[in-house]
Amino acid sequence: MEARPMTEIQQVLWELRMDYIGHPYYVSGNAILHALGQQLDPETHATLSASHGVFVPGQFGQFPDEHSQSGAKPYLGSGLPDVEAYDDLFIQRQASHAWLLDSRARDALNTHDLRVHGGNPTLAHETIMGRREDQQGQQRTTKWYIHAYLHANDPEVLPLDEDTLEGHQFGGKRNYGYGEVALKDTRMLDLDTLDYSRLEGAETYLIELVTPFVLESEYPAVNDRSVPWWWTESSENLRFRQEKILEHREVFDLRTVDHGQIVQYCGDRPVETAKNGLTRVGSHSRYGFGELRLKPLENRHQNSTDR
């Protein structure tokens, strides 16, 4: 068997089949790894890293301007779009779902319905919206999906086969059937073959925290970190979040820089930083923390010339 390059990742899209009890923004990479570990031998499992699984509505959408494709696509959220360039990777990695069509009820479709079962609030696995009596059909149903990706230290581990990716549950009260998922799609990508040209030659770059960045951890032998030197923002200007990981049936608290924030990049290797951000940086990156996206700002001189 020919060894795959270690720059490859395996994208995975699961369909949520039952309501989910857990984190409202994502399924943690920690939870995904624990689920996969039930079907893998310890040696194989030890080589794997998993991103957080971002919730995605199975709706019509339009590719953003920075994407290598353009135009609208039916059910953009319910499949894995082709990936040719760096920015293509993030269309299903943002909780705001900016790709949703303006003609849709965006405020209702970019977040889950809440249901209460036995006193427990759950995130609904589908969103059901009523329609006017003069419209065809009485309701419209939107299914929810979970987008994640895997990479491994051993180039022969990936791709995981479909049987390994099937039959999982995430979140709380799994013994009652909550958090059941079914594999919808999976594919391999080589990060070195992507087009990074949009990141070249900009005067200014921004960093978006796709997932929280860990500063402090209760887990043994993990070194605490400060805010990276290549961020211009200091800790006084950032928002923080308490997170947790589960390891060996013990819960460990984390102090993190909250996801969704934008900081300015002051390094001088934007493409290298972008690649590292895909496989994540900082403590507990194996569990999905520290995923970053680099964004170039347009050259001001070019903008004035265009006008």
PDB file of C-alpha atoms in Angstrom:
ATOM      1  CA  MET A   1       0.000   0.000   0.000  1.00  0.00           C
ATOM      2  CA  GLU A   2       1.392   3.378  -1.006  1.00  0.00           C
ATOM      3  CA  ALA A   3       1.762   5.750   1.946  1.00  0.00           C
ATOM      4  CA  ARG A   4      -0.292   8.929   1.785  1.00  0.00           C
ATOM      5  CA  PRO A   5       1.308  12.317   2.481  1.00  0.00           C
ATOM      6  CA  MET A   6       0.891  13.550   6.050  1.00  0.00           C
ATOM      7  CA  THR A   7      -0.580  16.789   4.720  1.00  0.00           C
ATOM      8  CA  GLU A   8      -3.809  14.978   3.854  1.00  0.00           C
ATOM      9  CA  ILE A   9      -7.012  15.403   5.816  1.00  0.00           C
ATOM     10  CA  GLN A  10     -10.235  13.428   5.648  1.00  0.00           C
ATOM     11  CA  GLN A  11     -13.390  15.513   5.521  1.00  0.00           C
ATOM     12  CA  VAL A  12     -16.445  13.921   7.137  1.00  0.00           C
ATOM     13  CA  LEU A  13     -20.082  15.002   6.955  1.00  0.00           C
ATOM     14  CA  TRP A  14     -22.549  13.291   9.286  1.00  0.00           C
ATOM     15  CA  GLU A  15     -26.320  13.695   9.200  1.00  0.00           C
ATOM     16  CA  LEU A  16     -27.852  14.262  12.625  1.00  0.00           C
ATOM     17  CA  ARG A  17     -30.588  11.631  13.006  1.00  0.00           C
ATOM     18  CA  MET A  18     -31.656  12.314  16.592  1.00  0.00           C
ATOM     19  CA  ASP A  19     -31.729  15.408  18.802  1.00  0.00           C
ATOM     20  CA  TYR A  20     -28.409  16.357  20.389  1.00  0.00           C
ATOM     21  CA  ILE A  21     -27.604  17.253  24.003  1.00  0.00           C
ATOM     22  CA  GLY A  22     -24.339  19.125  24.324  1.00  0.00           C
ATOM     23  CA  HIS A  23     -22.353  22.142  23.208  1.00  0.00           C
ATOM     24  CA  PRO A  24     -24.591  24.567  21.268  1.00  0.00           C
ATOM     25  CA  TYR A  25     -21.973  25.525  18.663  1.00  0.00           C
ATOM     26  CA  TYR A  26     -20.199  22.296  17.802  1.00  0.00           C
ATOM     27  CA  VAL A  27     -19.414  18.704  18.678  1.00  0.00           C
ATOM     28  CA  SER A  28     -15.916  18.849  20.144  1.00  0.00           C
ATOM     29  CA  GLY A  29     -13.028  17.026  18.540  1.00  0.00           C
ATOM     30  CA  ASN A  30     -12.587  15.383  21.929  1.00  0.00           C
ATOM     31  CA  ALA A  31     -16.066  13.816  21.598  1.00  0.00           C
ATOM     32  CA  ILE A  32     -15.447  12.758  17.983  1.00  0.00           C
ATOM     33  CA  LEU A  33     -12.179  11.036  18.897  1.00  0.00           C
ATOM     34  CA  HIS A  34     -13.802   9.204  21.798  1.00  0.00           C
ATOM     35  CA  ALA A  35     -16.555   7.955  19.492  1.00  0.00           C
ATOM     36  CA  LEU A  36     -14.090   6.781  16.829  1.00  0.00           C
ATOM     37  CA  GLY A  37     -11.975   5.112  19.492  1.00  0.00           C
ATOM     38  CA  GLN A  38     -14.718   2.561  20.086  1.00  0.00           C
ATOM     39  CA  GLN A  39     -14.095   1.126  16.610  1.00  0.00           C
ATOM     40  CA  LEU A  40     -10.309   1.512  16.316  1.00  0.00           C
ATOM     41  CA  ASP A  41      -7.383  -0.279  17.888  1.00  0.00           C
ATOM     42  CA  PRO A  42      -5.446   1.848  20.423  1.00  0.00           C
ATOM     43  CA  GLU A  43      -2.390   2.274  18.180  1.00  0.00           C
ATOM     44  CA  THR A  44      -4.430   3.618  15.263  1.00  0.00           C
ATOM     45  CA  HIS A  45      -6.541   5.819  17.514  1.00  0.00           C
ATOM     46  CA  ALA A  46      -3.442   7.360  19.106  1.00  0.00           C
ATOM     47  CA  THR A  47      -2.299   8.744  15.735  1.00  0.00           C
ATOM     48  CA  LEU A  48      -5.587  10.530  14.980  1.00  0.00           C
ATOM     49  CA  SER A  49      -6.550  14.160  15.511  1.00  0.00           C
ATOM     50  CA  ALA A  50     -10.078  15.502  15.008  1.00  0.00           C
ATOM     51  CA  SER A  51     -11.449  18.961  14.387  1.00  0.00           C
ATOM     52  CA  HIS A  52     -14.553  20.211  16.126  1.00  0.00           C
ATOM     53  CA  GLY A  53     -17.693  19.164  14.279  1.00  0.00           C
ATOM     54  CA  VAL A  54     -19.558  22.287  13.152  1.00  0.00           C
ATOM     55  CA  PHE A  55     -23.346  22.120  12.768  1.00  0.00           C
ATOM     56  CA  VAL A  56     -24.495  22.835   9.196  1.00  0.00           C
ATOM     57  CA  PRO A  57     -28.098  23.282   7.961  1.00  0.00           C
ATOM     58  CA  GLY A  58     -28.976  21.275   4.845  1.00  0.00           C
ATOM     59  CA  GLN A  59     -30.191  24.317   2.947  1.00  0.00           C
ATOM     60  CA  PHE A  60     -29.801  26.009  -0.421  1.00  0.00           C
ATOM     61  CA  GLY A  61     -26.883  28.415  -0.496  1.00  0.00           C
ATOM     62  CA  GLN A  62     -24.602  30.627  -2.535  1.00  0.00           C
ATOM     63  CA  PHE A  63     -20.837  30.346  -2.701  1.00  0.00           C
ATOM     64  CA  PRO A  64     -19.117  33.365  -1.082  1.00  0.00           C
ATOM     65  CA  ASP A  65     -16.961  35.679  -3.182  1.00  0.00           C
ATOM     66  CA  GLU A  66     -13.685  34.158  -1.966  1.00  0.00           C
ATOM     67  CA  HIS A  67     -14.727  30.628  -2.944  1.00  0.00           C
ATOM     68  CA  SER A  68     -13.286  29.061  -6.115  1.00  0.00           C
ATOM     69  CA  GLN A  69     -16.847  28.289  -7.254  1.00  0.00           C
ATOM     70  CA  SER A  70     -19.625  30.819  -7.761  1.00  0.00           C
ATOM     71  CA  GLY A  71     -23.385  30.973  -7.926  1.00  0.00           C
ATOM     72  CA  ALA A  72     -26.119  29.238  -5.979  1.00  0.00           C
ATOM     73  CA  LYS A  73     -26.292  25.529  -5.260  1.00  0.00           C
ATOM     74  CA  PRO A  74     -29.255  23.466  -4.031  1.00  0.00           C
ATOM     75  CA  TYR A  75     -28.720  21.933  -0.607  1.00  0.00           C
ATOM     76  CA  LEU A  76     -25.225  23.367  -0.288  1.00  0.00           C
ATOM     77  CA  GLY A  77     -25.133  22.383   3.379  1.00  0.00           C
ATOM     78  CA  SER A  78     -25.993  18.712   2.884  1.00  0.00           C
ATOM     79  CA  GLY A  79     -22.937  17.656   0.875  1.00  0.00           C
ATOM     80  CA  LEU A  80     -19.206  18.273   0.656  1.00  0.00           C
ATOM     81  CA  PRO A  81     -18.496  20.938  -2.005  1.00  0.00           C
ATOM     82  CA  ASP A  82     -15.391  20.607  -4.154  1.00  0.00           C
ATOM     83  CA  VAL A  83     -12.269  22.089  -2.574  1.00  0.00           C
ATOM     84  CA  GLU A  84      -9.652  23.638  -4.842  1.00  0.00           C
ATOM     85  CA  ALA A  85      -8.397  26.609  -2.818  1.00  0.00           C
ATOM     86  CA  TYR A  86      -7.678  27.408   0.825  1.00  0.00           C
ATOM     87  CA  ASP A  87     -10.847  29.450   1.392  1.00  0.00           C
ATOM     88  CA  ASP A  88     -13.018  26.616   0.055  1.00  0.00           C
ATOM     89  CA  LEU A  89     -12.325  24.655   3.233  1.00  0.00           C
ATOM     90  CA  PHE A  90     -14.255  27.038   5.475  1.00  0.00           C
ATOM     91  CA  ILE A  91     -17.665  27.288   3.844  1.00  0.00           C
ATOM     92  CA  GLN A  92     -19.056  24.734   6.319  1.00  0.00           C
ATOM     93  CA  ARG A  93     -16.826  25.727   9.244  1.00  0.00           C
ATOM     94  CA  GLN A  94     -18.584  28.939  10.350  1.00  0.00           C
ATOM     95  CA  ALA A  95     -21.521  28.965  12.744  1.00  0.00           C
ATOM     96  CA  SER A  96     -22.972  32.086  11.064  1.00  0.00           C
ATOM     97  CA  HIS A  97     -23.617  30.165   7.799  1.00  0.00           C
ATOM     98  CA  ALA A  98     -23.130  33.296   5.702  1.00  0.00           C
ATOM     99  CA  TRP A  99     -23.670  31.230   2.538  1.00  0.00           C
ATOM    100  CA  LEU A 100     -27.424  30.857   3.224  1.00  0.00           C
ATOM    101  CA  LEU A 101     -29.566  32.515   0.563  1.00  0.00           C
ATOM    102  CA  ASP A 102     -31.002  35.925   1.428  1.00  0.00           C
ATOM    103  CA  SER A 103     -34.373  34.670   0.189  1.00  0.00           C
ATOM    104  CA  ARG A 104     -34.481  32.157   3.047  1.00  0.00           C
ATOM    105  CA  ALA A 105     -35.392  32.822   6.670  1.00  0.00           C
ATOM    106  CA  ARG A 106     -31.752  33.197   7.681  1.00  0.00           C
ATOM    107  CA  ASP A 107     -32.328  34.010  11.347  1.00  0.00           C
ATOM    108  CA  ALA A 108     -34.403  30.858  11.757  1.00  0.00           C
ATOM    109  CA  LEU A 109     -32.250  28.546   9.651  1.00  0.00           C
ATOM    110  CA  ASN A 110     -28.783  29.325  10.975  1.00  0.00           C
ATOM    111  CA  THR A 111     -29.547  27.921  14.420  1.00  0.00           C
ATOM    112  CA  HIS A 112     -31.207  24.815  15.812  1.00  0.00           C
ATOM    113  CA  ASP A 113     -34.702  24.561  17.183  1.00  0.00           C
ATOM    114  CA  LEU A 114     -34.717  23.776  20.892  1.00  0.00           C
ATOM    115  CA  ARG A 115     -36.751  20.886  22.222  1.00  0.00           C
ATOM    116  CA  VAL A 116     -37.221  19.734  25.797  1.00  0.00           C
ATOM    117  CA  HIS A 117     -37.226  16.005  26.516  1.00  0.00           C
ATOM    118  CA  GLY A 118     -37.612  14.859  30.102  1.00  0.00           C
ATOM    119  CA  GLY A 119     -36.615  18.295  31.341  1.00  0.00           C
ATOM    120  CA  ASN A 120     -33.456  18.351  29.207  1.00  0.00           C
ATOM    121  CA  PRO A 121     -33.042  21.021  26.494  1.00  0.00           C
ATOM    122  CA  THR A 122     -31.872  19.467  23.227  1.00  0.00           C
ATOM    123  CA  LEU A 123     -30.804  20.760  19.824  1.00  0.00           C
ATOM    124  CA  ALA A 124     -33.304  19.473  17.273  1.00  0.00           C
ATOM    125  CA  HIS A 125     -31.961  17.297  14.467  1.00  0.00           C
ATOM    126  CA  GLU A 126     -34.305  19.049  12.041  1.00  0.00           C
ATOM    127  CA  THR A 127     -35.977  22.440  11.706  1.00  0.00           C
ATOM    128  CA  ILE A 128     -39.626  22.372  10.603  1.00  0.00           C
ATOM    129  CA  MET A 129     -41.109  25.628   9.356  1.00  0.00           C
ATOM    130  CA  GLY A 130     -44.750  26.165   8.459  1.00  0.00           C
ATOM    131  CA  ARG A 131     -45.838  27.780   5.184  1.00  0.00           C
ATOM    132  CA  ARG A 132     -48.788  29.907   4.135  1.00  0.00           C
ATOM    133  CA  GLU A 133     -51.946  28.084   3.106  1.00  0.00           C
ATOM    134  CA  ASP A 134     -51.643  29.337  -0.485  1.00  0.00           C
ATOM    135  CA  GLN A 135     -48.169  27.804  -0.875  1.00  0.00           C
ATOM    136  CA  GLN A 136     -47.529  24.276  -2.032  1.00  0.00           C
ATOM    137  CA  GLY A 137     -46.971  21.988   0.925  1.00  0.00           C
ATOM    138  CA  GLN A 138     -47.742  22.820   4.520  1.00  0.00           C
ATOM    139  CA  GLN A 139     -44.210  22.801   5.890  1.00  0.00           C
ATOM    140  CA  ARG A 140     -40.537  22.808   4.988  1.00  0.00           C
ATOM    141  CA  THR A 141     -38.030  20.618   6.828  1.00  0.00           C
ATOM    142  CA  THR A 142     -34.323  21.408   7.127  1.00  0.00           C
ATOM    143  CA  LYS A 143     -32.024  18.612   8.255  1.00  0.00           C
ATOM    144  CA  TRP A 144     -28.885  19.312  10.262  1.00  0.00           C
ATOM    145  CA  TYR A 145     -25.398  17.982   9.555  1.00  0.00           C
ATOM    146  CA  ILE A 146     -22.039  17.906  11.334  1.00  0.00           C
ATOM    147  CA  HIS A 147     -18.887  18.826   9.387  1.00  0.00           C
ATOM    148  CA  ALA A 148     -15.494  17.718  10.717  1.00  0.00           C
ATOM    149  CA  TYR A 149     -12.129  16.587   9.425  1.00  0.00           C
ATOM    150  CA  LEU A 150      -9.443  14.183  10.582  1.00  0.00           C
ATOM    151  CA  HIS A 151      -5.691  14.016  10.155  1.00  0.00           C
ATOM    152  CA  ALA A 152      -3.125  11.520  11.404  1.00  0.00           C
ATOM    153  CA  ASN A 153       0.544  11.324  12.326  1.00  0.00           C
ATOM    154  CA  ASP A 154       0.786   8.019  10.473  1.00  0.00           C
ATOM    155  CA  PRO A 155       0.221   8.537   6.722  1.00  0.00           C
ATOM    156  CA  GLU A 156      -1.171   5.011   6.335  1.00  0.00           C
ATOM    157  CA  VAL A 157      -4.065   5.481   8.795  1.00  0.00           C
ATOM    158  CA  LEU A 158      -6.309   7.603   6.574  1.00  0.00           C
ATOM    159  CA  PRO A 159      -8.760   7.322   5.053  1.00  0.00           C
ATOM    160  CA  LEU A 160     -10.915   5.641   7.665  1.00  0.00           C
ATOM    161  CA  ASP A 161     -13.433   3.392   5.933  1.00  0.00           C
ATOM    162  CA  GLU A 162     -17.154   4.096   5.920  1.00  0.00           C
ATOM    163  CA  ASP A 163     -17.915   1.319   8.413  1.00  0.00           C
ATOM    164  CA  THR A 164     -15.631   3.014  10.949  1.00  0.00           C
ATOM    165  CA  LEU A 165     -17.381   6.354  10.413  1.00  0.00           C
ATOM    166  CA  GLU A 166     -20.894   4.899  10.743  1.00  0.00           C
ATOM    167  CA  GLY A 167     -22.945   4.117  13.824  1.00  0.00           C
ATOM    168  CA  HIS A 168     -21.816   6.903  16.152  1.00  0.00           C
ATOM    169  CA  GLN A 169     -23.535   9.037  18.770  1.00  0.00           C
ATOM    170  CA  PHE A 170     -22.373  12.353  20.178  1.00  0.00           C
ATOM    171  CA  GLY A 171     -23.334  14.367  23.246  1.00  0.00           C
ATOM    172  CA  GLY A 172     -25.234  13.484  26.401  1.00  0.00           C
ATOM    173  CA  LYS A 173     -27.739  10.720  27.192  1.00  0.00           C
ATOM    174  CA  ARG A 174     -26.553   8.543  24.336  1.00  0.00           C
ATOM    175  CA  ASN A 175     -28.007   5.494  26.081  1.00  0.00           C
ATOM    176  CA  TYR A 176     -31.432   7.039  25.362  1.00  0.00           C
ATOM    177  CA  GLY A 177     -30.634   7.390  21.662  1.00  0.00           C
ATOM    178  CA  TYR A 178     -29.681  11.071  21.573  1.00  0.00           C
ATOM    179  CA  GLY A 179     -26.973  12.351  19.249  1.00  0.00           C
ATOM    180  CA  GLU A 180     -27.281   9.568  16.678  1.00  0.00           C
ATOM    181  CA  VAL A 181     -25.611  10.364  13.344  1.00  0.00           C
ATOM    182  CA  ALA A 182     -25.320   8.692   9.945  1.00  0.00           C
ATOM    183  CA  LEU A 183     -22.440   9.167   7.525  1.00  0.00           C
ATOM    184  CA  LYS A 184     -23.484  11.401   4.620  1.00  0.00           C
ATOM    185  CA  ASP A 185     -20.184  11.922   2.793  1.00  0.00           C
ATOM    186  CA  THR A 186     -16.409  11.760   3.208  1.00  0.00           C
ATOM    187  CA  ARG A 187     -13.391  12.602   1.046  1.00  0.00           C
ATOM    188  CA  MET A 188      -9.635  13.040   1.242  1.00  0.00           C
ATOM    189  CA  LEU A 189      -7.829  16.338   0.593  1.00  0.00           C
ATOM    190  CA  ASP A 190      -4.130  17.108   0.298  1.00  0.00           C
ATOM    191  CA  LEU A 191      -3.493  20.518   1.852  1.00  0.00           C
ATOM    192  CA  ASP A 192      -0.296  21.006  -0.172  1.00  0.00           C
ATOM    193  CA  THR A 193      -2.193  20.840  -3.473  1.00  0.00           C
ATOM    194  CA  LEU A 194      -4.619  23.657  -2.632  1.00  0.00           C
ATOM    195  CA  ASP A 195      -4.366  27.132  -4.136  1.00  0.00           C
ATOM    196  CA  TYR A 196      -3.087  29.624  -1.531  1.00  0.00           C
ATOM    197  CA  SER A 197      -2.498  32.489  -3.971  1.00  0.00           C
ATOM    198  CA  ARG A 198      -5.177  34.680  -2.374  1.00  0.00           C
ATOM    199  CA  LEU A 199      -2.982  34.856   0.736  1.00  0.00           C
ATOM    200  CA  GLU A 200       0.024  36.238  -1.125  1.00  0.00           C
ATOM    201  CA  GLY A 201       1.007  39.889  -1.286  1.00  0.00           C
ATOM    202  CA  ALA A 202      -1.541  41.478   1.052  1.00  0.00           C
ATOM    203  CA  GLU A 203      -0.528  44.406   3.250  1.00  0.00           C
ATOM    204  CA  THR A 204      -2.568  43.224   6.223  1.00  0.00           C
ATOM    205  CA  TYR A 205      -3.898  39.868   7.382  1.00  0.00           C
ATOM    206  CA  LEU A 206      -6.529  38.968   9.930  1.00  0.00           C
ATOM    207  CA  ILE A 207      -6.926  35.731  11.864  1.00  0.00           C
ATOM    208  CA  GLU A 208     -10.346  34.300  12.626  1.00  0.00           C
ATOM    209  CA  LEU A 209     -10.529  31.881  15.541  1.00  0.00           C
ATOM    210  CA  VAL A 210     -12.646  29.078  14.103  1.00  0.00           C
ATOM    211  CA  THR A 211     -12.398  27.159  17.391  1.00  0.00           C
ATOM    212  CA  PRO A 212     -11.212  28.278  20.853  1.00  0.00           C
ATOM    213  CA  PHE A 213      -7.473  28.636  21.497  1.00  0.00           C
ATOM    214  CA  VAL A 214      -6.336  27.029  24.768  1.00  0.00           C
ATOM    215  CA  LEU A 215      -4.364  29.186  27.205  1.00  0.00           C
ATOM    216  CA  GLU A 216      -4.582  27.097  30.379  1.00  0.00           C
ATOM    217  CA  SER A 217      -5.414  23.442  31.006  1.00  0.00           C
ATOM    218  CA  GLU A 218      -5.888  21.308  34.108  1.00  0.00           C
ATOM    219  CA  TYR A 219      -4.710  18.265  32.158  1.00  0.00           C
ATOM    220  CA  PRO A 220      -1.389  16.978  33.564  1.00  0.00           C
ATOM    221  CA  ALA A 221       1.871  17.967  31.843  1.00  0.00           C
ATOM    222  CA  VAL A 222       0.232  20.530  29.544  1.00  0.00           C
ATOM    223  CA  ASN A 223       2.104  23.829  29.472  1.00  0.00           C
ATOM    224  CA  ASP A 224       0.036  26.978  29.852  1.00  0.00           C
ATOM    225  CA  ARG A 225       0.374  29.485  27.023  1.00  0.00           C
ATOM    226  CA  SER A 226       0.054  33.204  26.566  1.00  0.00           C
ATOM    227  CA  VAL A 227      -1.634  34.937  23.656  1.00  0.00           C
ATOM    228  CA  PRO A 228       0.574  34.194  20.588  1.00  0.00           C
ATOM    229  CA  TRP A 229       3.140  36.862  19.733  1.00  0.00           C
ATOM    230  CA  TRP A 230       1.906  36.952  16.134  1.00  0.00           C
ATOM    231  CA  TRP A 231      -1.465  38.365  17.251  1.00  0.00           C
ATOM    232  CA  THR A 232      -1.535  42.146  17.671  1.00  0.00           C
ATOM    233  CA  GLU A 233      -4.312  41.958  20.278  1.00  0.00           C
ATOM    234  CA  SER A 234      -3.401  41.645  23.943  1.00  0.00           C
ATOM    235  CA  SER A 235      -5.375  39.609  26.459  1.00  0.00           C
ATOM    236  CA  GLU A 236      -7.205  42.747  27.657  1.00  0.00           C
ATOM    237  CA  ASN A 237      -8.980  43.019  24.296  1.00  0.00           C
ATOM    238  CA  LEU A 238     -10.072  39.393  23.959  1.00  0.00           C
ATOM    239  CA  ARG A 239     -13.108  37.384  25.045  1.00  0.00           C
ATOM    240  CA  PHE A 240     -12.504  34.157  26.959  1.00  0.00           C
ATOM    241  CA  ARG A 241     -14.446  30.940  27.394  1.00  0.00           C
ATOM    242  CA  GLN A 242     -14.273  28.063  29.856  1.00  0.00           C
ATOM    243  CA  GLU A 243     -14.179  24.688  28.109  1.00  0.00           C
ATOM    244  CA  LYS A 244     -13.760  21.087  29.230  1.00  0.00           C
ATOM    245  CA  ILE A 245     -12.235  17.901  27.894  1.00  0.00           C
ATOM    246  CA  LEU A 246     -12.853  14.337  29.016  1.00  0.00           C
ATOM    247  CA  GLU A 247      -9.941  11.937  29.274  1.00  0.00           C
ATOM    248  CA  HIS A 248      -9.840   8.593  31.097  1.00  0.00           C
ATOM    249  CA  ARG A 249     -13.313   9.356  32.496  1.00  0.00           C
ATOM    250  CA  GLU A 250     -11.997  12.488  34.192  1.00  0.00           C
ATOM    251  CA  VAL A 251     -13.050  16.034  33.297  1.00  0.00           C
ATOM    252  CA  PHE A 252     -10.399  18.747  32.934  1.00  0.00           C
ATOM    253  CA  ASP A 253     -11.162  22.474  32.760  1.00  0.00           C
ATOM    254  CA  LEU A 254      -9.668  24.699  30.071  1.00  0.00           C
ATOM    255  CA  ARG A 255      -9.353  28.468  29.808  1.00  0.00           C
ATOM    256  CA  THR A 256      -9.538  29.500  26.173  1.00  0.00           C
ATOM    257  CA  VAL A 257      -9.695  32.508  23.885  1.00  0.00           C
ATOM    258  CA  ASP A 258     -13.258  32.256  22.594  1.00  0.00           C
ATOM    259  CA  HIS A 259     -13.950  31.284  18.999  1.00  0.00           C
ATOM    260  CA  GLY A 260     -15.437  33.679  16.444  1.00  0.00           C
ATOM    261  CA  GLN A 261     -13.074  36.546  17.274  1.00  0.00           C
ATOM    262  CA  ILE A 262     -10.898  38.373  14.745  1.00  0.00           C
ATOM    263  CA  VAL A 263      -7.325  39.400  15.545  1.00  0.00           C
ATOM    264  CA  GLN A 264      -4.685  41.025  13.363  1.00  0.00           C
ATOM    265  CA  TYR A 265      -1.773  38.891  12.193  1.00  0.00           C
ATOM    266  CA  CYS A 266       1.698  40.381  12.615  1.00  0.00           C
ATOM    267  CA  GLY A 267       3.797  37.447  11.398  1.00  0.00           C
ATOM    268  CA  ASP A 268       5.602  37.239   8.063  1.00  0.00           C
ATOM    269  CA  ARG A 269       4.664  33.727   6.876  1.00  0.00           C
ATOM    270  CA  PRO A 270       0.958  33.885   6.021  1.00  0.00           C
ATOM    271  CA  VAL A 271       0.768  30.727   3.898  1.00  0.00           C
ATOM    272  CA  GLU A 272       2.674  28.636   6.436  1.00  0.00           C
ATOM    273  CA  THR A 273       0.511  30.024   9.244  1.00  0.00           C
ATOM    274  CA  ALA A 274      -2.631  29.232   7.253  1.00  0.00           C
ATOM    275  CA  LYS A 275      -1.562  25.603   6.770  1.00  0.00           C
ATOM    276  CA  ASN A 276      -0.687  25.237  10.451  1.00  0.00           C
ATOM    277  CA  GLY A 277      -4.046  26.725  11.390  1.00  0.00           C
ATOM    278  CA  LEU A 278      -5.841  23.988   9.450  1.00  0.00           C
ATOM    279  CA  THR A 279      -4.221  21.236  11.507  1.00  0.00           C
ATOM    280  CA  ARG A 280      -4.538  23.586  14.506  1.00  0.00           C
ATOM    281  CA  VAL A 281      -2.110  25.186  16.927  1.00  0.00           C
ATOM    282  CA  GLY A 282      -1.640  25.267  20.687  1.00  0.00           C
ATOM    283  CA  SER A 283      -2.558  22.880  23.483  1.00  0.00           C
ATOM    284  CA  HIS A 284      -5.159  20.176  22.833  1.00  0.00           C
ATOM    285  CA  SER A 285      -5.047  20.786  19.091  1.00  0.00           C
ATOM    286  CA  ARG A 286      -5.600  17.039  18.728  1.00  0.00           C
ATOM    287  CA  TYR A 287      -9.064  17.595  20.201  1.00  0.00           C
ATOM    288  CA  GLY A 288     -10.075  20.364  17.793  1.00  0.00           C
ATOM    289  CA  PHE A 289      -8.863  23.453  19.648  1.00  0.00           C
ATOM    290  CA  GLY A 290      -6.803  26.151  17.950  1.00  0.00           C
ATOM    291  CA  GLU A 291      -8.255  26.035  14.421  1.00  0.00           C
ATOM    292  CA  LEU A 292      -7.477  29.320  12.662  1.00  0.00           C
ATOM    293  CA  ARG A 293      -8.361  30.947   9.363  1.00  0.00           C
ATOM    294  CA  LEU A 294      -6.147  33.580   7.773  1.00  0.00           C
ATOM    295  CA  LYS A 295      -7.868  36.388   5.862  1.00  0.00           C
ATOM    296  CA  PRO A 296      -6.066  38.944   3.667  1.00  0.00           C
ATOM    297  CA  LEU A 297      -7.221  42.548   3.514  1.00  0.00           C
ATOM    298  CA  GLU A 298      -7.187  44.132   0.073  1.00  0.00           C
ATOM    299  CA  ASN A 299      -4.309  46.425  -0.767  1.00  0.00           C
ATOM    300  CA  ARG A 300      -5.405  50.016  -0.136  1.00  0.00           C
ATOM    301  CA  HIS A 301      -3.333  51.345  -3.040  1.00  0.00           C
ATOM    302  CA  GLN A 302      -4.985  48.823  -5.351  1.00  0.00           C
ATOM    303  CA  ASN A 303      -8.437  49.887  -4.153  1.00  0.00           C
ATOM    304  CA  SER A 304      -7.722  53.571  -4.836  1.00  0.00           C
ATOM    305  CA  THR A 305      -6.343  52.712  -8.285  1.00  0.00           C
ATOM    306  CA  ASP A 306      -9.454  50.693  -9.127  1.00  0.00           C
ATOM    307  CA  ARG A 307     -11.621  53.686  -8.293  1.00  0.00           C
TER     308      ARG A 307
END
